[in-house]
């Protein structure tokens, strides 16, 4: 067992290429195709970073060699810090642009392993799977949401009974599943895909086949990935972000796929599937998503500052106020991670779970903050976002003098100024930038139900109600009346 480096990651991707479709084209070399090679190279860089950094590796007690800290089961405050520093190193390295670097789903698997008994008969399978992924340092993605065909009806009443993913039959070797899942980000780059339903399953015999959770290799027979339009493939100057960080979203089609029993974690069990949130994996994924958001906000603030300095709009109070709004979100995010770590509590086996409350607060705000941050970029950089020549060839063309003259800043040459604004434009007005806004709005689920569930239904109201009830007790006592409003005398 050894944590992988970039070359090992790319080698495996080449020999285990998933069935990947971009339009009518079947891509057979994810690492080499121009639509997907940029992000594959970035992921390889993350593995190189991990393999060269002692602080990103640890020696598991139940294994030989070194594993990535993303798989560390934290028992101490130092362990938790190691984990979040690891997340930050990866997020900084990708400028917060790769939400589904594998440390997201591996954080989930850490929680599953810590609370494996939740899975009942599947508990030992989950434990064995965690060890398998850790020891082979595999890249995980996940596919939860159902395809948006008819949102008003449950799985069994979709136009075809296997529109939503479900069990067709059981065999001695495992379950045969068919149907689709929408938008598994980074699935084309992953070794394995974790699958379960995001939305609650209705109780009823006909809905049972859809109450499942399992893991499957991305290249398993019958698994097909259908990509959205790629944003990568451009050159690094004109498309500085999308050429490198297009982590790709894909619909996953399961065409009579055999899932071996050892990878079936929940089989047609409403109780477990509907209560999977109780494992509290958000306590771990929430650290990854907050730390990754921190890096992204810092990067956006940095580019906004540079771009406004270049044309001297940073002198204006409304621009400073807008930049200050972004740094406010940065500090709230940073504080939430620290609070989550400070409030961590051990489970019965001594595994420390960060306090999920501040992490939920960030998740339930950042789906509004990030669209606002992108709006700020558009407001303060305005037409400057489109004030670039179409591509780098203009520098070596008959209009080169115009470029040098009109595209400079007072203290900045035209090459530097255009480079800065190309980055800003890739965030603020490109298709890649639009996808990032959508990602931040929805990656954790529907923001409406997310907030209702975590900030209202599951929220511990003891303290807020304690305060109001304390005051009410005093004011009712001051009324001079008996409880229920009977009795003599009113407040003097
Ligand atoms: C960029 C991106 C990346 C993603 N990556 C992943 C991934 O890696 N893995 C993964 O599993 N998923 C991923 N998702 C999917 C994500 O989980 C879903 O987008 C999210 O859960 C919302 O579901 P939906 O898009 O199907 O919207 P829908 O559920 O179709 O909702 C559409 C609208 O209808 C409303 N609505 C829907 N149902 C109801 C109802 N019952 N009552 C009232 N209103 C309702 C919603 O509030 C919303 O406004 C990704 C999504 C995006 C955009």
XYZ file of C-alpha atoms and ligand atoms in Angstrom:
545
model
C 0.000 0.000 0.000
C 1.361 3.388 -0.974
C -0.278 6.719 -1.569
C -0.151 7.364 -5.288
C 1.752 9.981 -7.221
C 0.437 11.685 -10.360
C 1.986 9.219 -12.783
C 0.385 6.258 -10.971
C -2.994 8.030 -11.023
C -2.768 8.691 -14.783
C -1.553 5.142 -15.499
C -4.585 3.683 -13.787
C -6.917 6.120 -15.539
C -5.508 4.967 -18.876
C -5.908 1.270 -18.113
C -9.339 1.679 -16.451
C -10.874 4.209 -18.809
C -14.627 4.579 -18.183
C -17.065 4.498 -21.106
C -17.242 8.230 -21.693
C -19.355 10.075 -24.234
C -19.051 13.680 -25.378
C -21.817 14.106 -27.917
C -21.393 11.296 -30.426
C -17.741 10.835 -29.580
C -16.648 7.989 -27.330
C -13.532 9.111 -25.483
C -11.156 6.265 -24.833
C -8.285 8.250 -23.310
C -9.550 10.648 -20.630
C -6.015 11.699 -19.741
C -5.105 12.411 -23.369
C -8.243 13.867 -24.965
C -8.196 17.654 -25.299
C -11.620 18.050 -23.668
C -10.551 16.242 -20.508
C -6.744 16.256 -20.361
C -6.442 19.614 -18.546
C -8.323 18.506 -15.447
C -6.689 15.051 -15.498
C -3.289 16.762 -15.380
C -4.444 18.935 -12.459
C -5.645 15.887 -10.528
C -2.305 14.188 -11.200
C -0.646 17.293 -9.753
C -2.699 16.875 -6.563
C -1.441 13.316 -6.183
C 2.126 14.536 -6.740
C 1.625 17.139 -4.041
C 0.358 14.443 -1.682
C 3.142 11.966 -2.398
C 5.859 14.595 -1.840
C 4.484 16.066 1.373
C 5.029 14.239 4.683
C 2.195 16.224 6.287
C -0.261 14.792 3.730
C 0.617 11.172 4.552
C 0.145 8.923 7.570
C 0.815 5.312 8.557
C -2.462 3.459 9.275
C -2.331 1.085 12.260
C -4.032 -1.655 10.244
C -1.868 -1.450 7.153
C 1.662 -1.184 5.896
C 3.136 1.866 4.205
C 1.700 5.346 3.908
C -1.806 6.491 3.062
C -3.167 9.947 2.223
C -4.262 12.056 5.212
C -7.644 12.391 3.495
C -8.261 8.848 4.855
C -7.046 9.590 8.392
C -9.630 8.639 11.052
C -9.138 11.590 13.439
C -8.770 10.886 17.156
C -7.055 14.098 18.259
C -7.234 17.817 17.564
C -3.915 17.467 15.735
C -5.448 14.837 13.442
C -8.305 17.186 12.601
C -5.862 19.966 11.848
C -3.815 17.661 9.613
C -6.982 16.879 7.671
C -8.008 20.499 7.146
C -4.460 21.577 6.239
C -4.455 18.786 3.649
C -7.785 20.004 2.212
C -6.389 23.545 2.048
C -3.212 22.491 0.255
C -5.243 20.759 -2.426
C -7.783 23.594 -2.638
C -5.048 26.248 -2.919
C -3.397 24.206 -5.614
C -6.616 24.237 -7.676
C -7.627 27.780 -6.593
C -10.786 26.309 -5.069
C -11.994 25.486 -8.593
C -12.273 21.722 -8.145
C -15.118 21.113 -5.755
C -15.023 17.387 -6.247
C -11.361 16.659 -5.838
C -11.473 13.220 -4.278
C -10.955 14.509 -0.718
C -14.682 15.389 -0.802
C -16.036 11.843 -1.184
C -13.186 10.309 0.817
C -14.249 12.586 3.714
C -17.680 11.007 3.423
C -16.176 7.538 3.467
C -14.254 8.375 6.638
C -17.580 9.128 8.351
C -19.181 5.966 6.928
C -16.285 3.910 8.264
C -16.503 5.617 11.662
C -20.237 4.895 11.942
C -20.275 1.686 9.912
C -22.737 -0.072 12.240
C -25.425 2.210 10.776
C -25.336 -0.084 7.708
C -26.387 -3.205 9.675
C -25.534 -6.200 7.488
C -23.546 -3.874 5.238
C -21.277 -2.655 8.077
C -18.363 -4.991 7.392
C -18.634 -4.271 3.673
C -18.341 -0.534 4.338
C -15.308 -1.092 6.570
C -13.648 -3.315 3.970
C -14.446 -0.813 1.213
C -12.929 2.075 3.173
C -9.729 0.048 3.595
C -9.693 -0.951 -0.086
C -10.062 2.667 -1.235
C -7.518 3.953 1.282
C -4.927 1.287 0.528
C -5.238 1.751 -3.225
C -5.567 5.532 -2.884
C -8.531 5.586 -5.249
C -10.285 8.629 -6.655
C -13.980 8.662 -5.722
C -16.940 10.535 -7.136
C -20.577 10.163 -6.193
C -23.921 10.074 -7.975
C -27.007 10.766 -5.879
C -29.627 12.894 -7.619
C -32.230 11.263 -9.859
C -32.562 12.365 -13.481
C -34.993 15.298 -13.768
C -37.677 13.550 -15.793
C -40.814 13.939 -13.669
C -40.126 15.539 -10.285
C -43.800 15.315 -9.304
C -43.763 11.516 -9.142
C -41.866 8.875 -7.152
C -39.371 6.527 -8.840
C -41.840 3.732 -9.618
C -44.141 6.134 -11.494
C -41.565 7.572 -13.869
C -42.270 6.940 -17.579
C -40.172 3.782 -17.476
C -39.689 1.872 -14.195
C -35.924 2.071 -14.614
C -35.644 5.769 -15.389
C -34.516 6.265 -11.790
C -31.830 3.819 -10.738
C -33.230 0.664 -9.155
C -32.671 -3.039 -8.564
C -33.945 -5.200 -11.417
C -33.138 -8.502 -9.772
C -30.921 -10.199 -7.264
C -28.457 -12.911 -8.261
C -26.073 -15.095 -6.230
C -23.293 -12.684 -7.232
C -25.013 -9.415 -6.422
C -27.748 -7.042 -7.566
C -28.446 -6.051 -11.165
C -29.224 -2.322 -11.338
C -30.593 -0.222 -14.169
C -31.470 3.456 -14.651
C -29.603 6.757 -14.455
C -28.196 9.281 -11.987
C -27.667 12.927 -12.825
C -24.537 14.977 -12.649
C -21.772 13.033 -11.022
C -19.065 15.673 -10.973
C -15.569 14.359 -11.739
C -16.905 10.876 -12.526
C -14.835 10.737 -15.764
C -11.695 11.138 -13.660
C -12.635 8.735 -10.925
C -11.800 5.133 -10.170
C -14.998 4.459 -8.246
C -18.475 5.965 -7.969
C -20.505 5.888 -4.732
C -24.249 5.730 -5.333
C -27.323 6.283 -3.204
C -30.486 8.393 -3.500
C -30.413 12.026 -2.502
C -34.139 12.492 -2.173
C -36.116 10.576 0.422
C -37.718 7.380 -0.822
C -41.437 6.935 -0.238
C -42.405 3.855 1.778
C -44.250 1.252 -0.287
C -43.384 -2.078 -1.888
C -43.175 -0.608 -5.400
C -40.568 1.967 -4.278
C -38.323 -0.573 -2.558
C -35.988 -1.295 -5.515
C -34.876 2.346 -5.444
C -33.723 2.321 -1.795
C -30.126 1.255 -2.380
C -26.548 2.342 -1.703
C -23.473 0.820 -3.303
C -20.072 1.443 -4.866
C -19.053 0.567 -8.413
C -15.857 0.975 -10.446
C -16.333 3.780 -13.000
C -15.278 1.342 -15.728
C -17.638 -1.488 -14.678
C -19.412 -3.193 -17.607
C -22.703 -1.424 -18.380
C -21.715 1.908 -16.735
C -21.801 4.798 -19.241
C -20.917 8.418 -18.566
C -22.567 11.097 -20.687
C -20.733 14.418 -20.345
C -22.146 17.897 -20.573
C -20.483 20.260 -23.038
C -16.793 20.480 -22.110
C -15.363 23.879 -21.163
C -11.740 22.703 -21.301
C -9.569 22.355 -24.367
C -8.615 26.015 -24.793
C -5.164 27.506 -24.325
C -3.916 28.507 -20.896
C -3.680 32.229 -21.658
C -7.133 32.832 -23.089
C -8.865 30.328 -20.797
C -6.653 30.292 -17.706
C -9.177 28.502 -15.474
C -11.396 26.454 -17.767
C -8.395 24.981 -19.593
C -7.147 23.518 -16.299
C -10.015 23.024 -13.895
C -13.019 21.771 -15.845
C -13.773 18.895 -13.485
C -16.654 17.806 -15.784
C -20.157 16.742 -14.781
C -21.615 13.576 -16.236
C -24.879 11.694 -16.184
C -24.244 8.100 -15.149
C -26.235 5.458 -17.014
C -26.442 1.977 -15.531
C -27.329 -0.550 -18.207
C -28.003 -3.802 -16.309
C -24.931 -3.417 -14.138
C -23.916 -6.157 -11.709
C -23.014 -4.770 -8.285
C -21.250 -7.551 -6.347
C -22.648 -8.204 -2.876
C -19.482 -6.986 -1.164
C -20.160 -3.520 -2.666
C -23.862 -3.427 -1.772
C -24.115 -1.357 1.417
C -27.885 -0.886 1.576
C -30.261 -3.170 -0.295
C -33.882 -2.058 -0.640
C -34.114 -0.639 2.867
C -36.100 2.603 3.314
C -35.092 3.174 6.919
C -31.385 3.168 6.187
C -31.489 5.031 2.893
C -33.746 7.765 4.261
C -31.677 8.212 7.408
C -28.236 8.127 5.860
C -27.755 11.765 6.931
C -27.648 10.496 10.539
C -24.136 9.142 9.882
C -23.169 12.827 10.052
C -20.795 12.633 7.090
C -21.462 16.351 6.561
C -19.244 16.957 9.591
C -16.329 15.770 7.441
C -17.440 16.839 3.965
C -18.407 20.202 5.465
C -14.783 20.835 6.442
C -13.646 20.003 2.908
C -16.318 22.175 1.266
C -15.697 25.109 3.618
C -11.920 24.950 3.266
C -12.283 24.661 -0.507
C -14.675 27.637 -0.499
C -12.173 29.578 1.599
C -9.512 29.054 -1.079
C -11.948 30.015 -3.830
C -13.104 33.192 -2.089
C -9.498 34.152 -1.408
C -8.657 33.621 -5.060
C -11.671 35.639 -6.256
C -10.808 38.449 -3.844
C -7.237 38.381 -5.131
C -8.188 38.650 -8.789
C -10.766 41.365 -8.048
C -8.131 43.395 -6.169
C -5.526 42.989 -8.923
C -7.981 43.848 -11.685
C -9.217 47.001 -9.941
C -5.688 48.100 -9.026
C -4.719 47.786 -12.680
C -7.216 50.395 -13.833
C -7.225 52.336 -10.525
C -10.877 51.726 -9.709
C -9.711 50.404 -6.325
C -9.659 54.039 -5.194
C -13.437 54.339 -5.276
C -15.373 53.722 -2.040
C -18.067 51.543 -3.611
C -15.385 49.293 -5.113
C -13.613 49.039 -1.745
C -16.914 48.250 -0.078
C -17.568 45.463 -2.606
C -14.092 43.987 -2.114
C -14.648 44.231 1.627
C -17.841 42.218 1.239
C -15.835 39.369 -0.299
C -13.215 39.429 2.466
C -16.059 39.323 5.012
C -17.187 35.996 3.537
C -13.596 34.780 3.648
C -13.310 35.426 7.367
C -16.719 33.953 8.197
C -15.732 30.790 6.346
C -12.367 30.579 8.076
C -14.043 31.074 11.469
C -16.577 28.324 10.768
C -13.843 25.750 10.141
C -12.056 26.715 13.356
C -15.324 26.576 15.306
C -16.148 23.157 13.834
C -12.769 21.828 14.929
C -12.957 23.431 18.381
C -16.397 21.907 18.932
C -15.471 18.413 17.693
C -16.861 15.486 19.732
C -15.808 11.813 19.669
C -18.188 9.035 18.686
C -18.302 5.818 20.767
C -15.092 4.583 19.122
C -13.208 7.803 19.824
C -13.328 9.156 16.253
C -13.588 12.941 16.443
C -16.472 14.421 14.450
C -16.198 18.183 13.799
C -19.162 20.247 14.973
C -21.421 20.284 11.918
C -23.392 23.415 12.917
C -20.972 26.121 11.745
C -20.287 24.071 8.610
C -23.985 23.914 7.816
C -24.207 27.656 8.407
C -21.536 28.227 5.749
C -23.116 25.752 3.337
C -26.511 27.371 3.756
C -25.091 30.859 3.211
C -22.454 30.250 0.568
C -25.076 29.045 -1.903
C -26.164 32.681 -1.779
C -22.741 34.301 -1.184
C -21.041 32.862 -4.221
C -23.627 34.123 -6.755
C -23.289 37.480 -4.981
C -19.499 37.375 -5.273
C -19.775 36.696 -9.008
C -22.222 39.574 -9.284
C -19.688 41.803 -7.515
C -17.066 40.866 -10.098
C -19.447 41.887 -12.857
C -20.385 45.129 -11.110
C -16.889 46.337 -10.326
C -15.109 45.090 -13.458
C -18.034 45.902 -15.740
C -17.235 46.190 -19.463
C -13.577 45.574 -18.676
C -14.535 41.887 -18.506
C -15.097 41.919 -22.274
C -12.350 44.402 -23.093
C -9.878 41.753 -24.251
C -8.836 40.765 -27.751
C -10.274 37.407 -28.787
C -7.064 35.510 -28.279
C -3.350 35.655 -27.748
C -2.608 35.757 -31.505
C -3.478 39.483 -31.476
C -0.089 40.204 -29.856
C 1.644 39.013 -32.983
C -0.559 40.512 -35.668
C -1.056 43.717 -37.668
C -3.017 45.148 -34.721
C -0.211 44.505 -32.200
C 0.397 48.254 -31.758
C -3.255 48.854 -30.917
C -3.034 46.093 -28.336
C 0.047 47.589 -26.712
C -1.483 51.078 -26.689
C -5.097 50.578 -25.682
C -4.995 47.484 -23.485
C -2.444 48.692 -20.940
C -3.060 50.190 -17.539
C -1.242 53.296 -16.274
C 1.411 51.114 -14.597
C 0.754 47.806 -16.390
C 1.699 46.627 -19.858
C -0.946 45.159 -22.126
C 0.203 41.542 -21.700
C -0.129 41.694 -17.901
C -3.395 43.591 -18.004
C -5.007 41.234 -20.482
C -3.745 38.202 -18.525
C -5.395 39.551 -15.349
C -8.706 40.289 -17.041
C -8.782 36.944 -18.864
C -8.770 35.263 -15.439
C -11.511 37.559 -14.173
C -13.593 36.953 -17.297
C -13.230 33.175 -16.949
C -14.810 33.518 -13.494
C -17.359 36.245 -14.150
C -18.718 35.787 -17.677
C -17.578 32.489 -19.239
C -19.639 29.292 -19.431
C -17.133 27.816 -16.981
C -17.829 30.696 -14.573
C -21.581 30.191 -14.966
C -21.229 26.515 -14.152
C -19.309 27.480 -11.005
C -22.146 29.684 -9.871
C -24.611 26.853 -10.463
C -22.290 24.476 -8.645
C -22.129 26.646 -5.531
C -25.901 27.046 -5.541
C -26.664 23.331 -5.851
C -23.720 21.056 -5.119
C -24.975 20.222 -1.644
C -28.574 19.808 -2.779
C -31.606 21.995 -3.264
C -30.834 25.120 -1.194
C -34.466 25.441 -0.147
C -34.780 22.021 1.486
C -31.201 22.124 2.704
C -31.884 25.208 4.784
C -35.275 24.003 5.995
C -33.835 20.628 7.050
C -30.607 21.701 8.676
C -31.374 25.184 9.966
C -34.959 24.517 11.037
C -36.027 20.858 11.279
C -32.772 19.494 12.708
C -31.756 22.712 14.465
C -31.393 22.634 18.234
C -33.820 25.341 19.312
C -33.110 24.932 23.060
C -31.104 28.133 23.486
C -33.258 30.477 21.358
C -36.447 29.197 22.999
C -34.829 29.300 26.439
C -34.248 33.026 26.030
C -37.776 33.862 24.946
C -39.338 31.506 27.500
C -37.277 33.142 30.259
C -38.600 36.565 29.339
C -42.165 35.301 28.978
C -42.030 33.723 32.426
C -41.004 37.084 33.880
C -43.538 39.149 31.935
C -46.394 36.784 32.792
C -45.367 36.908 36.435
C -45.394 40.718 36.171
C -48.997 40.566 34.901
C -50.068 39.525 38.378
C -52.416 36.962 36.836
C -52.418 33.255 37.489
C -51.195 30.935 34.695
C -53.857 30.765 31.965
C -54.971 34.336 32.572
C -57.293 33.676 35.485
C -56.951 35.235 38.902
C -56.950 38.678 40.338
C -55.035 41.777 39.707
C -53.147 43.044 36.739
C -49.617 44.388 36.608
C -49.308 47.595 38.521
C -22.698 21.871 -11.184
C -23.380 20.778 -10.440
C -22.654 19.703 -9.957
C -23.290 18.656 -9.295
N -22.544 17.601 -8.838
C -23.163 16.555 -8.261
C -22.431 15.392 -7.847
O -21.196 15.340 -7.945
N -23.111 14.344 -7.351
C -24.471 14.390 -7.212
O -25.021 13.412 -6.748
N -25.178 15.467 -7.561
C -24.563 16.542 -8.096
N -25.299 17.618 -8.500
C -26.750 17.541 -8.416
C -27.314 18.270 -7.230
O -27.289 17.412 -6.129
C -28.721 18.684 -7.605
O -28.627 19.669 -8.614
C -29.473 19.239 -6.433
O -29.720 18.242 -5.503
C -30.817 19.822 -6.877
O -31.545 18.861 -7.567
P -32.022 19.092 -9.064
O -30.963 19.802 -9.795
O -32.488 17.801 -9.563
O -33.205 20.115 -8.941
P -34.742 19.746 -8.812
O -34.934 18.807 -7.674
O -35.284 19.327 -10.109
O -35.321 21.147 -8.396
C -35.603 22.166 -9.358
C -36.453 23.235 -8.673
O -37.694 22.672 -8.272
C -37.879 22.818 -6.877
N -38.428 21.547 -6.349
C -38.016 20.308 -6.661
N -38.729 19.387 -5.977
C -39.608 20.079 -5.234
C -40.623 19.684 -4.305
N -40.881 18.409 -4.019
N -41.318 20.667 -3.691
C -41.085 21.957 -3.951
N -40.117 22.394 -4.825
C -39.411 21.458 -5.451
C -36.509 23.072 -6.282
O -36.582 23.879 -5.101
C -35.778 23.771 -7.407
O -35.959 25.163 -7.340
C -24.689 18.690 -9.112
C -25.409 19.797 -9.569
C -24.784 20.824 -10.219
C -25.604 21.986 -10.700
